[in-house]
mmCIF file of C-alpha atoms in Angstrom:
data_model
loop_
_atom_site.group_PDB
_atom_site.id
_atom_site.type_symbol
_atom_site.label_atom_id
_atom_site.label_comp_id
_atom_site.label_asym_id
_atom_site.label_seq_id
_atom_site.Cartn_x
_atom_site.Cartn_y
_atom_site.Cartn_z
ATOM 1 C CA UNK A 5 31.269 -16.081 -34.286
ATOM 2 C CA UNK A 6 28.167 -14.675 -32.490
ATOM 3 C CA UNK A 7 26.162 -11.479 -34.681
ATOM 4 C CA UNK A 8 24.538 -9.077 -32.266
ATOM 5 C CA UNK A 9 21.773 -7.549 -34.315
ATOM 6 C CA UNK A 10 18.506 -5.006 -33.440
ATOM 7 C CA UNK A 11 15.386 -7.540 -33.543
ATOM 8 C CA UNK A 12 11.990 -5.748 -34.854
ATOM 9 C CA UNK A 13 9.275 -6.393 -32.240
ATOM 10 C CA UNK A 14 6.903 -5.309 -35.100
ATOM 11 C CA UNK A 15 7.825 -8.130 -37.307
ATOM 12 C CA UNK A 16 5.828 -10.991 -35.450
ATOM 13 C CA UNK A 17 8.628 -13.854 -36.792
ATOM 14 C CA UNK A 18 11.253 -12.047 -35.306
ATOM 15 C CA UNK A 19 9.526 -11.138 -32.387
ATOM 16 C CA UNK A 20 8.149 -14.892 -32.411
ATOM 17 C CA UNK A 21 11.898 -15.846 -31.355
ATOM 18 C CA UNK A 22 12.566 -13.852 -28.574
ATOM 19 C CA UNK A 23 9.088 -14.290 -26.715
ATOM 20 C CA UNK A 24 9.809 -18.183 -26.842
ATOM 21 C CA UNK A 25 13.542 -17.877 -26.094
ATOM 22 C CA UNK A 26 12.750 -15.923 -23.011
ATOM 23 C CA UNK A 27 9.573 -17.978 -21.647
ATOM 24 C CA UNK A 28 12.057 -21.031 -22.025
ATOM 25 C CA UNK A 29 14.186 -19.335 -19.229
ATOM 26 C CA UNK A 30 10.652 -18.176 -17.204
ATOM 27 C CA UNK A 31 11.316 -14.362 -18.066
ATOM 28 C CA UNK A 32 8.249 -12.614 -19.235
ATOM 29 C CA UNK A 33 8.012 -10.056 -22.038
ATOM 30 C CA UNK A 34 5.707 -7.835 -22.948
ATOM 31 C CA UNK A 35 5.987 -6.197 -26.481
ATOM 32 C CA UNK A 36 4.564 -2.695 -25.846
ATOM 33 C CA UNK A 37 7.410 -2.263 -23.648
ATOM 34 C CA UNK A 38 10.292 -3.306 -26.161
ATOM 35 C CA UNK A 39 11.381 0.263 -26.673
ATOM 36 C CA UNK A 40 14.758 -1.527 -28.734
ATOM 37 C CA UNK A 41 15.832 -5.249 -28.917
ATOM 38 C CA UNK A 42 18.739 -6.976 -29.475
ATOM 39 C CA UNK A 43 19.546 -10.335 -29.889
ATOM 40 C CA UNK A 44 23.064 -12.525 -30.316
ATOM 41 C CA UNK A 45 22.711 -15.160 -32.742
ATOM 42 C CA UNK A 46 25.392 -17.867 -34.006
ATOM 43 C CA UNK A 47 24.164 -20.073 -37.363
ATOM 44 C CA UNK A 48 20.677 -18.340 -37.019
ATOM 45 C CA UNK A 49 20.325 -19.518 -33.392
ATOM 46 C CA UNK A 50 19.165 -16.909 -31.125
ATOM 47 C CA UNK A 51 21.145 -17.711 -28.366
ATOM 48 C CA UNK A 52 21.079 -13.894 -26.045
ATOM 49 C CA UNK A 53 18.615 -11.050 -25.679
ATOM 50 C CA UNK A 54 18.581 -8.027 -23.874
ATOM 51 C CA UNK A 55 15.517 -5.151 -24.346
ATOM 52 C CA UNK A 56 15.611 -1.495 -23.564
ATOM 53 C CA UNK A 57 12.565 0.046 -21.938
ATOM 54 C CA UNK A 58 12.716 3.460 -21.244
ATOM 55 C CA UNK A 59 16.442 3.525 -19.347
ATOM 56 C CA UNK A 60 15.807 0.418 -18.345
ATOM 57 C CA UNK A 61 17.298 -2.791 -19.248
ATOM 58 C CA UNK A 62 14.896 -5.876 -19.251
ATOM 59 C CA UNK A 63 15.261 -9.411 -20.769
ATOM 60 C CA UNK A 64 18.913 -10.162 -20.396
ATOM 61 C CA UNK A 65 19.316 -13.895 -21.070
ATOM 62 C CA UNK A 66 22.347 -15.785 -22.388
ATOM 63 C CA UNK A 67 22.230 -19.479 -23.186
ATOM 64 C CA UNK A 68 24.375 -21.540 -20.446
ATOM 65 C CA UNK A 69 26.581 -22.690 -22.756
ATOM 66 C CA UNK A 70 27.143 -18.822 -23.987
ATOM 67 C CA UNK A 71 27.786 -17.956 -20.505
ATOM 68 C CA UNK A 72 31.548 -16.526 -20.330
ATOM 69 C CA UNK A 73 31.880 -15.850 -24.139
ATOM 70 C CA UNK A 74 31.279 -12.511 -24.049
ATOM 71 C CA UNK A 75 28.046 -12.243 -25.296
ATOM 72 C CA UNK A 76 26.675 -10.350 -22.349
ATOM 73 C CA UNK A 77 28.851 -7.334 -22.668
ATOM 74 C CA UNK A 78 28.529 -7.286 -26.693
ATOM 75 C CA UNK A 79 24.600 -7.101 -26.025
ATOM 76 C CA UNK A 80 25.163 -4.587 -23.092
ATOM 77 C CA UNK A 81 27.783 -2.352 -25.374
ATOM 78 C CA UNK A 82 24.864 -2.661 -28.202
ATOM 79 C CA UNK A 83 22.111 -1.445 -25.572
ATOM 80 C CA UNK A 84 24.174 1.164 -24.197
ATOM 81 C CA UNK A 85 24.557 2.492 -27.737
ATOM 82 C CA UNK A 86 21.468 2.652 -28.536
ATOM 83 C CA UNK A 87 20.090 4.458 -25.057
ATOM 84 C CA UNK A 88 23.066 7.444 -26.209
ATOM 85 C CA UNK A 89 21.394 7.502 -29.250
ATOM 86 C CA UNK A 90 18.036 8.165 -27.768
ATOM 87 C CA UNK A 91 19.449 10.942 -25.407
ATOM 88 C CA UNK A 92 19.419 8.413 -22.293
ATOM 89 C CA UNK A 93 22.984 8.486 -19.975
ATOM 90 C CA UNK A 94 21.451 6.538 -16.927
ATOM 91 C CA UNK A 95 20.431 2.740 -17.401
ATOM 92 C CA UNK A 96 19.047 0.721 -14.376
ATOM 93 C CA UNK A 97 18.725 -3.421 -14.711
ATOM 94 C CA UNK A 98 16.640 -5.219 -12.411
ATOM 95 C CA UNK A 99 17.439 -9.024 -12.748
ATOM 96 C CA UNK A 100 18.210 -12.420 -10.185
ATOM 97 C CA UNK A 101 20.172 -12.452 -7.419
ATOM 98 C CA UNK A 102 23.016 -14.376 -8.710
ATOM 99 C CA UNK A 103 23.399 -12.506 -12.019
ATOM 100 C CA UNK A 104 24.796 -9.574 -9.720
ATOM 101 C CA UNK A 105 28.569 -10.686 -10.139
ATOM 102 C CA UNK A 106 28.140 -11.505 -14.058
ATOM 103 C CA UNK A 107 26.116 -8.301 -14.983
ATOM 104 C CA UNK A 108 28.889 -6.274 -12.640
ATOM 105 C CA UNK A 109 31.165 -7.429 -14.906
ATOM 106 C CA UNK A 110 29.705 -5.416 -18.295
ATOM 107 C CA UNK A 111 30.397 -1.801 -16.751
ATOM 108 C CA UNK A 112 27.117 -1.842 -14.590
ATOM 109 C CA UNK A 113 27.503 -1.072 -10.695
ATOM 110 C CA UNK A 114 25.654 -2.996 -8.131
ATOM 111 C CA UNK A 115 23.448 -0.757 -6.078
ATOM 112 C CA UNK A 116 21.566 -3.236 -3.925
ATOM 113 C CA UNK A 117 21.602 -7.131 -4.056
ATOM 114 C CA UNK A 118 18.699 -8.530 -1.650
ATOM 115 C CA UNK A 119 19.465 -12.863 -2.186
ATOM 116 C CA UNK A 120 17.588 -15.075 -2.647
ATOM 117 C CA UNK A 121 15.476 -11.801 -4.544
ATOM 118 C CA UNK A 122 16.584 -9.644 -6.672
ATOM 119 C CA UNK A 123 19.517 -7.267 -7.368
ATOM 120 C CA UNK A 124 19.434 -3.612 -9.385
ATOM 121 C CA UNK A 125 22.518 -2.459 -10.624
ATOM 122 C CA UNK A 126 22.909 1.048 -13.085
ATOM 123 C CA UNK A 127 24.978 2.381 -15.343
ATOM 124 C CA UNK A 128 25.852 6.218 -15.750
ATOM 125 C CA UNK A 129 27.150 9.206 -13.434
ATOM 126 C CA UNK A 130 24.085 8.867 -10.882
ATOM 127 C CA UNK A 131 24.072 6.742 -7.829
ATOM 128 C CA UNK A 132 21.990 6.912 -4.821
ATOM 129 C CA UNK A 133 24.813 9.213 -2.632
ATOM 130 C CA UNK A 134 24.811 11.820 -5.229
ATOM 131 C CA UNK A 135 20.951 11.455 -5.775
ATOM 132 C CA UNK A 136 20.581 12.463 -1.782
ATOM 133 C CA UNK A 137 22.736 15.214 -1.589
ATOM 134 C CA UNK A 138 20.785 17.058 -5.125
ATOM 135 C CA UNK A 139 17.604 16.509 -2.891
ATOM 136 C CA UNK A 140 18.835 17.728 -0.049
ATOM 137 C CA UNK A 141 20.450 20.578 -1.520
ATOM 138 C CA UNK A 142 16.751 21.106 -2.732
ATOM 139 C CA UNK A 143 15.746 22.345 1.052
ATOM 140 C CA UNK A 144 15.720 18.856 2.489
ATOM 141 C CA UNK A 145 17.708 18.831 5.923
ATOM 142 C CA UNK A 146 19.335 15.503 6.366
ATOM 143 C CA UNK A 147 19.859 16.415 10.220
ATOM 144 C CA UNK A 148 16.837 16.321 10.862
ATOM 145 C CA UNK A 149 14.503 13.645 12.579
ATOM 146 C CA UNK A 150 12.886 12.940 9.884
ATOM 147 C CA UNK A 151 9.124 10.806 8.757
ATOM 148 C CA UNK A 152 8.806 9.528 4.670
ATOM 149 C CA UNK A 153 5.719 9.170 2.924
ATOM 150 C CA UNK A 154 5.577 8.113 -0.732
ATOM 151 C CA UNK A 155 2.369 9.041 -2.780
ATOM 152 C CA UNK A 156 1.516 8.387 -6.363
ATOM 153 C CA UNK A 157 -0.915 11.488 -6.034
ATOM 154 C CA UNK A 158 -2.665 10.173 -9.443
ATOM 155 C CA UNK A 159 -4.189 12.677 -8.122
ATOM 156 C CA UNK A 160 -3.788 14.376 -4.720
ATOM 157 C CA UNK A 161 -6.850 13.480 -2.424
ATOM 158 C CA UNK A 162 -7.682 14.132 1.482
ATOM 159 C CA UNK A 163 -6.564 10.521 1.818
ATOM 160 C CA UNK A 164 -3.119 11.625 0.843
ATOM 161 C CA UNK A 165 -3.569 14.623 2.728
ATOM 162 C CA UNK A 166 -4.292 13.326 5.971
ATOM 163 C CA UNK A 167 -1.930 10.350 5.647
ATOM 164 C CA UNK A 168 1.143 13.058 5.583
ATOM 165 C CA UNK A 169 -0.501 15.486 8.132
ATOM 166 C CA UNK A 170 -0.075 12.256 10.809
ATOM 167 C CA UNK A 171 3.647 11.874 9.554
ATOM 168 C CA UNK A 172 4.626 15.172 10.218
ATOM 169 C CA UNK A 173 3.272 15.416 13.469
ATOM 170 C CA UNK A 174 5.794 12.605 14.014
ATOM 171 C CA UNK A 175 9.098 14.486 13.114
ATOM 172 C CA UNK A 176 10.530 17.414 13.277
ATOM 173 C CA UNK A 177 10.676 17.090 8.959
ATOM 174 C CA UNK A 178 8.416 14.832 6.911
ATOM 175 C CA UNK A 179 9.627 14.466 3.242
ATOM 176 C CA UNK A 180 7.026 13.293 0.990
ATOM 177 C CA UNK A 181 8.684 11.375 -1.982
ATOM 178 C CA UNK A 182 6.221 11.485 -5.302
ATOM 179 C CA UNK A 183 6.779 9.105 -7.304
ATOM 180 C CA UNK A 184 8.290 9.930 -10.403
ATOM 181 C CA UNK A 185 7.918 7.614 -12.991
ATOM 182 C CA UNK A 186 5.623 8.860 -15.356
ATOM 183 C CA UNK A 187 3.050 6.194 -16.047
ATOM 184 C CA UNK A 188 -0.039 7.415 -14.511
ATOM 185 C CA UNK A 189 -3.302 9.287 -15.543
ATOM 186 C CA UNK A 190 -2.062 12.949 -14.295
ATOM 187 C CA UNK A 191 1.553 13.433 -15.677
ATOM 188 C CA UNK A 192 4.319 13.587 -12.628
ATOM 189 C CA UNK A 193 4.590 17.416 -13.255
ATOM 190 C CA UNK A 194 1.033 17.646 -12.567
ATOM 191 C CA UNK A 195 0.881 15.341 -9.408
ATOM 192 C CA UNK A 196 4.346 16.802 -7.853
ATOM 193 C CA UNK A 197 2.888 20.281 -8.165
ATOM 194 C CA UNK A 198 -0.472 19.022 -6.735
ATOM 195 C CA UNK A 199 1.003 17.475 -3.728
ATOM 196 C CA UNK A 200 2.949 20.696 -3.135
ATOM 197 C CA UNK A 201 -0.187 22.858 -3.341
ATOM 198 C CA UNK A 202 -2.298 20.133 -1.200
ATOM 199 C CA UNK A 203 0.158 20.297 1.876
ATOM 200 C CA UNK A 204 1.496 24.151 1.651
ATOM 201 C CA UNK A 205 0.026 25.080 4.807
ATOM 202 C CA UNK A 206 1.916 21.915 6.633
ATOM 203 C CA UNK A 207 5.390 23.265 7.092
ATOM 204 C CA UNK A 208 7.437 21.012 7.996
ATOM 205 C CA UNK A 209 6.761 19.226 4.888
ATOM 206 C CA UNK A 210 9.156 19.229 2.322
ATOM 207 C CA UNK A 211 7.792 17.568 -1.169
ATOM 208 C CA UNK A 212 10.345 16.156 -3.868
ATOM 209 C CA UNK A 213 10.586 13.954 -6.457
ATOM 210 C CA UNK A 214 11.206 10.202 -5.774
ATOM 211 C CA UNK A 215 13.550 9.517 -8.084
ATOM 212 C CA UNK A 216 15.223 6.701 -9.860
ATOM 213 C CA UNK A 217 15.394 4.443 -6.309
ATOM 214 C CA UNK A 218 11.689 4.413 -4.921
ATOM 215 C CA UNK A 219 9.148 2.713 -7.062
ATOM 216 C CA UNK A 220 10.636 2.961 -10.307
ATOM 217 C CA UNK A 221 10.140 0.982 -13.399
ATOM 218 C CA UNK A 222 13.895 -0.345 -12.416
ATOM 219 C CA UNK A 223 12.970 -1.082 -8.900
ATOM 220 C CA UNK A 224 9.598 -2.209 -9.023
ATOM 221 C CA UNK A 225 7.737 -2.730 -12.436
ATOM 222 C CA UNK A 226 5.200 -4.681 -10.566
ATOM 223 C CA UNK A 227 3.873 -1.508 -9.020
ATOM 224 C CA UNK A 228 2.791 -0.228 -12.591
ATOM 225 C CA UNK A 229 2.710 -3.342 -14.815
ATOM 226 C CA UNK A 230 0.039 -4.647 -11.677
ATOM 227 C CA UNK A 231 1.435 -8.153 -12.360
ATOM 228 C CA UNK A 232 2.565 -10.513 -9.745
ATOM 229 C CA UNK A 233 5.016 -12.767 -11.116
ATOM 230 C CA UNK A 234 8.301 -11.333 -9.626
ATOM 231 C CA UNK A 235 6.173 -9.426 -6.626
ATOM 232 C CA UNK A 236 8.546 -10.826 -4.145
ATOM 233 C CA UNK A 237 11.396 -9.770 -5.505
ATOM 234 C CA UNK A 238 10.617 -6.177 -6.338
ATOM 235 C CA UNK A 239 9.039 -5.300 -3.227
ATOM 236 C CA UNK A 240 11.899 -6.952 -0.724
ATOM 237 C CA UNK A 241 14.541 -5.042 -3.520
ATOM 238 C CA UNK A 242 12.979 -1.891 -3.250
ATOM 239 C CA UNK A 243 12.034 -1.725 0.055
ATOM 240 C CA UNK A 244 15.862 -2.903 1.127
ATOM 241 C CA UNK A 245 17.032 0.181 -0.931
ATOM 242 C CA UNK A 246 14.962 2.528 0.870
ATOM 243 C CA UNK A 247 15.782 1.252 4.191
ATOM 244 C CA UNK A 248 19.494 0.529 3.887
ATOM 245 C CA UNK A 249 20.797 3.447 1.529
ATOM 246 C CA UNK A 250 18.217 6.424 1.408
ATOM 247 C CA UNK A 251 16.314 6.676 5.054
ATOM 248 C CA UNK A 252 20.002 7.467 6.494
ATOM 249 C CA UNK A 253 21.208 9.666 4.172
ATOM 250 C CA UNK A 254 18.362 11.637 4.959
ATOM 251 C CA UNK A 255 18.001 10.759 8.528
ATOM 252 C CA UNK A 256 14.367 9.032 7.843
ATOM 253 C CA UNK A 257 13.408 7.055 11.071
ATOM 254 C CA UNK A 258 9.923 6.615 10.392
ATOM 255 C CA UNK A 259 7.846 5.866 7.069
ATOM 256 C CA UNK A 260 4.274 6.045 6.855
ATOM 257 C CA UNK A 261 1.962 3.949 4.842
ATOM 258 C CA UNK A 262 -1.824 4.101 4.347
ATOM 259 C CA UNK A 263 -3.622 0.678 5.226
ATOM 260 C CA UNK A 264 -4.653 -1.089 1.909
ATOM 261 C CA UNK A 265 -7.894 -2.833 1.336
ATOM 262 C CA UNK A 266 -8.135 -3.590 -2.222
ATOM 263 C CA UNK A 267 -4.972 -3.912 -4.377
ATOM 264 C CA UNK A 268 -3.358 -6.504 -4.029
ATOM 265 C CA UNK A 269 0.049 -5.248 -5.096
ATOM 266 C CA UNK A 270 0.507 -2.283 -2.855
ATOM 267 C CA UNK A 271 -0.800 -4.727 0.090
ATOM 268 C CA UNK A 272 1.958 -7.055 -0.796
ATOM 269 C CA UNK A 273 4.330 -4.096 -0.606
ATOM 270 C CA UNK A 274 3.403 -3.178 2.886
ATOM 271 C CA UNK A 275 3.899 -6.200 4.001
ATOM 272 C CA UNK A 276 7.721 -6.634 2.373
ATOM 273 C CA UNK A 277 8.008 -3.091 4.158
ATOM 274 C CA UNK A 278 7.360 -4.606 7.376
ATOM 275 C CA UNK A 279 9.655 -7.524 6.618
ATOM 276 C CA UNK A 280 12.469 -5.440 5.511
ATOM 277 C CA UNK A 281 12.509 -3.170 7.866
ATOM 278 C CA UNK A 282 13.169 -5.191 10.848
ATOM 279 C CA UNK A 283 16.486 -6.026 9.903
ATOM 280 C CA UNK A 284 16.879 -1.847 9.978
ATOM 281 C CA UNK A 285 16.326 1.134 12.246
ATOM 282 C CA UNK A 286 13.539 2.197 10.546
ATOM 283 C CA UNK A 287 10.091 1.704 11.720
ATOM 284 C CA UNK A 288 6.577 0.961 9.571
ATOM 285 C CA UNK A 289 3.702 3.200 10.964
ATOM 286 C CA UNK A 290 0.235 1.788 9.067
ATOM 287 C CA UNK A 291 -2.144 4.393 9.617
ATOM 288 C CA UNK A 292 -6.105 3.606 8.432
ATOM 289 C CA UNK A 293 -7.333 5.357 5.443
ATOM 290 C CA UNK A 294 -10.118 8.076 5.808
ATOM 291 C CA UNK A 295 -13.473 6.713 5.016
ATOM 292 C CA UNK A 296 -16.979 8.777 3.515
ATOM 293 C CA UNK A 297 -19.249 6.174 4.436
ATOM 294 C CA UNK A 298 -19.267 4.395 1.514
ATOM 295 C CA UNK A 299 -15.446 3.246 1.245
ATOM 296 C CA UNK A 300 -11.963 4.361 1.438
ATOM 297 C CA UNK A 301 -11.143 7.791 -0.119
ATOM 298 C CA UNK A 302 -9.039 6.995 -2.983
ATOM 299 C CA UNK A 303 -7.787 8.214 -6.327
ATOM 300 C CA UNK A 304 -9.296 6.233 -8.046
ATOM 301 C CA UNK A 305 -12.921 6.844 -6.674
ATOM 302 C CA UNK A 306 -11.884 10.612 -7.622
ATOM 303 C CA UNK A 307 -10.827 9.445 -11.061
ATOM 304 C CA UNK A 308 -13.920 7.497 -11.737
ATOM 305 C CA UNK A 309 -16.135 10.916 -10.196
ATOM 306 C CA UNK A 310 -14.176 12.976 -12.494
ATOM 307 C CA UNK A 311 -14.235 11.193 -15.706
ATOM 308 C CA UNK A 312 -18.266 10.360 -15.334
ATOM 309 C CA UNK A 313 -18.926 14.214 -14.088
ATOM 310 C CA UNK A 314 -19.988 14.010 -10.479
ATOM 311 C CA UNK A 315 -18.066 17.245 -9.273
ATOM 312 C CA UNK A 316 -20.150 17.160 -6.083
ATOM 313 C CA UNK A 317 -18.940 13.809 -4.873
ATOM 314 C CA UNK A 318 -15.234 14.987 -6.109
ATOM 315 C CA UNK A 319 -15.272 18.161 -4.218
ATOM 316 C CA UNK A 320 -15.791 16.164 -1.412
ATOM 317 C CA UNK A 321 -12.554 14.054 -1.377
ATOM 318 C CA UNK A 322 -10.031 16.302 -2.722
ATOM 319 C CA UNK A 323 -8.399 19.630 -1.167
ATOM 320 C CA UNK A 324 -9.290 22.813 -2.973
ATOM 321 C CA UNK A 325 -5.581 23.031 -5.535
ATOM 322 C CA UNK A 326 -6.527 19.757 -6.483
ATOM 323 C CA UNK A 327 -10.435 20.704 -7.151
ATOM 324 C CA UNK A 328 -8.743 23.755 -8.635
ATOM 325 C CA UNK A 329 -6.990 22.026 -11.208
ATOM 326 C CA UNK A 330 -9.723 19.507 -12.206
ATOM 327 C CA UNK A 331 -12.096 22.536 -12.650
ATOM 328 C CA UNK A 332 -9.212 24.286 -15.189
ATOM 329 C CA UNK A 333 -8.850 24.207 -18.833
ATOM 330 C CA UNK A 334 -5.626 22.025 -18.703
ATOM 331 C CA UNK A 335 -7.794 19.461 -16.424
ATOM 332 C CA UNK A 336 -10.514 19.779 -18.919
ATOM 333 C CA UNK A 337 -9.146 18.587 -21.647
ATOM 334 C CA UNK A 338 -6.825 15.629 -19.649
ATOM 335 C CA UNK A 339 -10.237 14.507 -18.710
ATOM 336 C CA UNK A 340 -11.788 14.881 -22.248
ATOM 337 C CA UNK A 341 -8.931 12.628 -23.475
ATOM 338 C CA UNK A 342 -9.623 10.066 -20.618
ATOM 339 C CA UNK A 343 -13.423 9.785 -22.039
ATOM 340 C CA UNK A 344 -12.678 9.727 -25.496
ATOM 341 C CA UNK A 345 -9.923 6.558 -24.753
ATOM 342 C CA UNK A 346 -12.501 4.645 -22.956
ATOM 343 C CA UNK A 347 -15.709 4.912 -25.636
#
């Protein structure tokens, strides 16, 4: 009979187990992001795992032999638990194509399954239909012709700026999606309120959140973790969610991306983008980031600025709200932080 118990990723013999259970099966774990683990052992033998991360569920892995014995849904029903107990009621699990059917089968739905890729499926009341309609019944019109841009914002610059100024000359309605997920230097309350400042004279803009479908940790770890391994995957899988269940719901023709020079991860995203989308109606429009002379205006050049002092090369790549809030006590002592991490 199989014991599903909690395993301590501070207790290194314990942990020990599950890292070399899981790179046996070519899943990669990282322990700063073992929120809670659990494992299924028979005799001692670890022989399932499954992590939570936030509200989402990483590391699922059964032994073959397991398969069918209900081990999955005793580690999901554990997992669940504890997410209740921390006050979370919406799970997402990213995992292989051909774990769709097996994982459906332990009270998760199937949202999107992109073979040979990747597949996300969720568990709670949310779902991408009712996720729409709460955004739309934010002020976004879903009849309209519509452009998409998705920023990070981390933070706002005139790169951002001018990228959505050419969408919504496009469309009668551009919706900028920020992205949500709050792993970046400026929190997302900061950056969504930025973005909103930054394009308040453009109005047919709408700005919203972007929610648990567009570059989430579920979605698209990659995007945040900046590790390659399952790139492929994620960016096909999330790019195959935007284009086949959000654009329509809110009548999205167009999406706009800014060219990308450097990083390698959101270049490998436009490019899924462009693969993805051809099996849609939705069209890719790559527009060429704003240059100074010396390089692309970015966020992080504005980061770097910021955090070293130089105010006069910052004022020159951000709009006022964001210079605004950089100048301001609450920016202050964000960027005091950021210095006192890095010495």
């Amino acid at each position: 009979m199989e014991e599903i118990r909690k395993i301590q990723a501070a207790n290194p013999s314990e942990w020990e187990k599950v890292t070399a259970f899981l790179r046996a099966r070519d899943l990669p774990v990282r322990r700063e992001y073992a929120d809670a683990c659990f494992g299924a052992f028979i005799g001692g033998r670890l022989v399932g795992t499954v992590i939570l991360s936030g509200n989402v569920v990483r590391n699922t892995a059964v032994d073959p032999e397991m398969r069918h014995k209900g081990i999955v849904e005793k580690l999901f029903t554990a997992v669940i638990e504890e997410a209740r107990e921390r006050g979370i009621f919406y799970l997402q699990l990213f995992t292989k194509s051909q774990n769709a059917e097996a994982f459906s089968g332990a009270g998760f739905r199937l949202v999107e399954n992109v073979p040979p890729y990747a597949c996300l499926l969720e568990f709670g009341s949310c779902s991408p239909q009712k996720w729409i309609r709460r955004i739309c019944a934010s002020g976004v019109n879903p009849n309209a012709r519509s452009s998409a841009v998705i920023v990070n914002a981390n933070p706002f610059t005139l790169g951002h700026k001018a990228l959505i100024e050419r969408a919504a000359r496009d469309a009668e309605q551009c919706i900028v999606f920020v992205v949500e997920e709050n792993q970046s230097v400026f929190p997302f309350d900061v950056r969504l309120a930025l973005v909103r400042a930054g394009t308040a004279d453009l109005p047919n803009v709408r700005v919203v959140p972007s929610g648990p479908y567009i570059i989430s940790a579920g979605t698209f770890p990659s995007y945040f973790l900046k590790k390659n391994e399952r790139l492929p995957a994620q960016t096909h899988l999330d790019g195959t969610i935007f284009a086949h269940l959000l654009a329509p719901g809110f009548g999205i023709t167009k999406r706009f991306v800014g060219t990308e020079p450097t990083d390698p991860v959101t270049r490998a995203y436009n490019e899924a983008l462009k693969d993805v989308f051809k099996k849609y109606a939705l069209e890719l429009v790559e527009v060429p980031r704003i240059e100074d002379g010396v390089g692309a205006i970015s966020a992080s050049r504005v980061r770097a600025a910021w955090t070293a002092g130089r105010m006069d090369e910052v004022e020159e790549w951000v709009p006022a709200s964001t210079l605004a809030y950089l100048k301001s006590p609450e920016g202050t002592a964000l960027c005091e932080a950021l210095r006192r991490e890095a010495s």
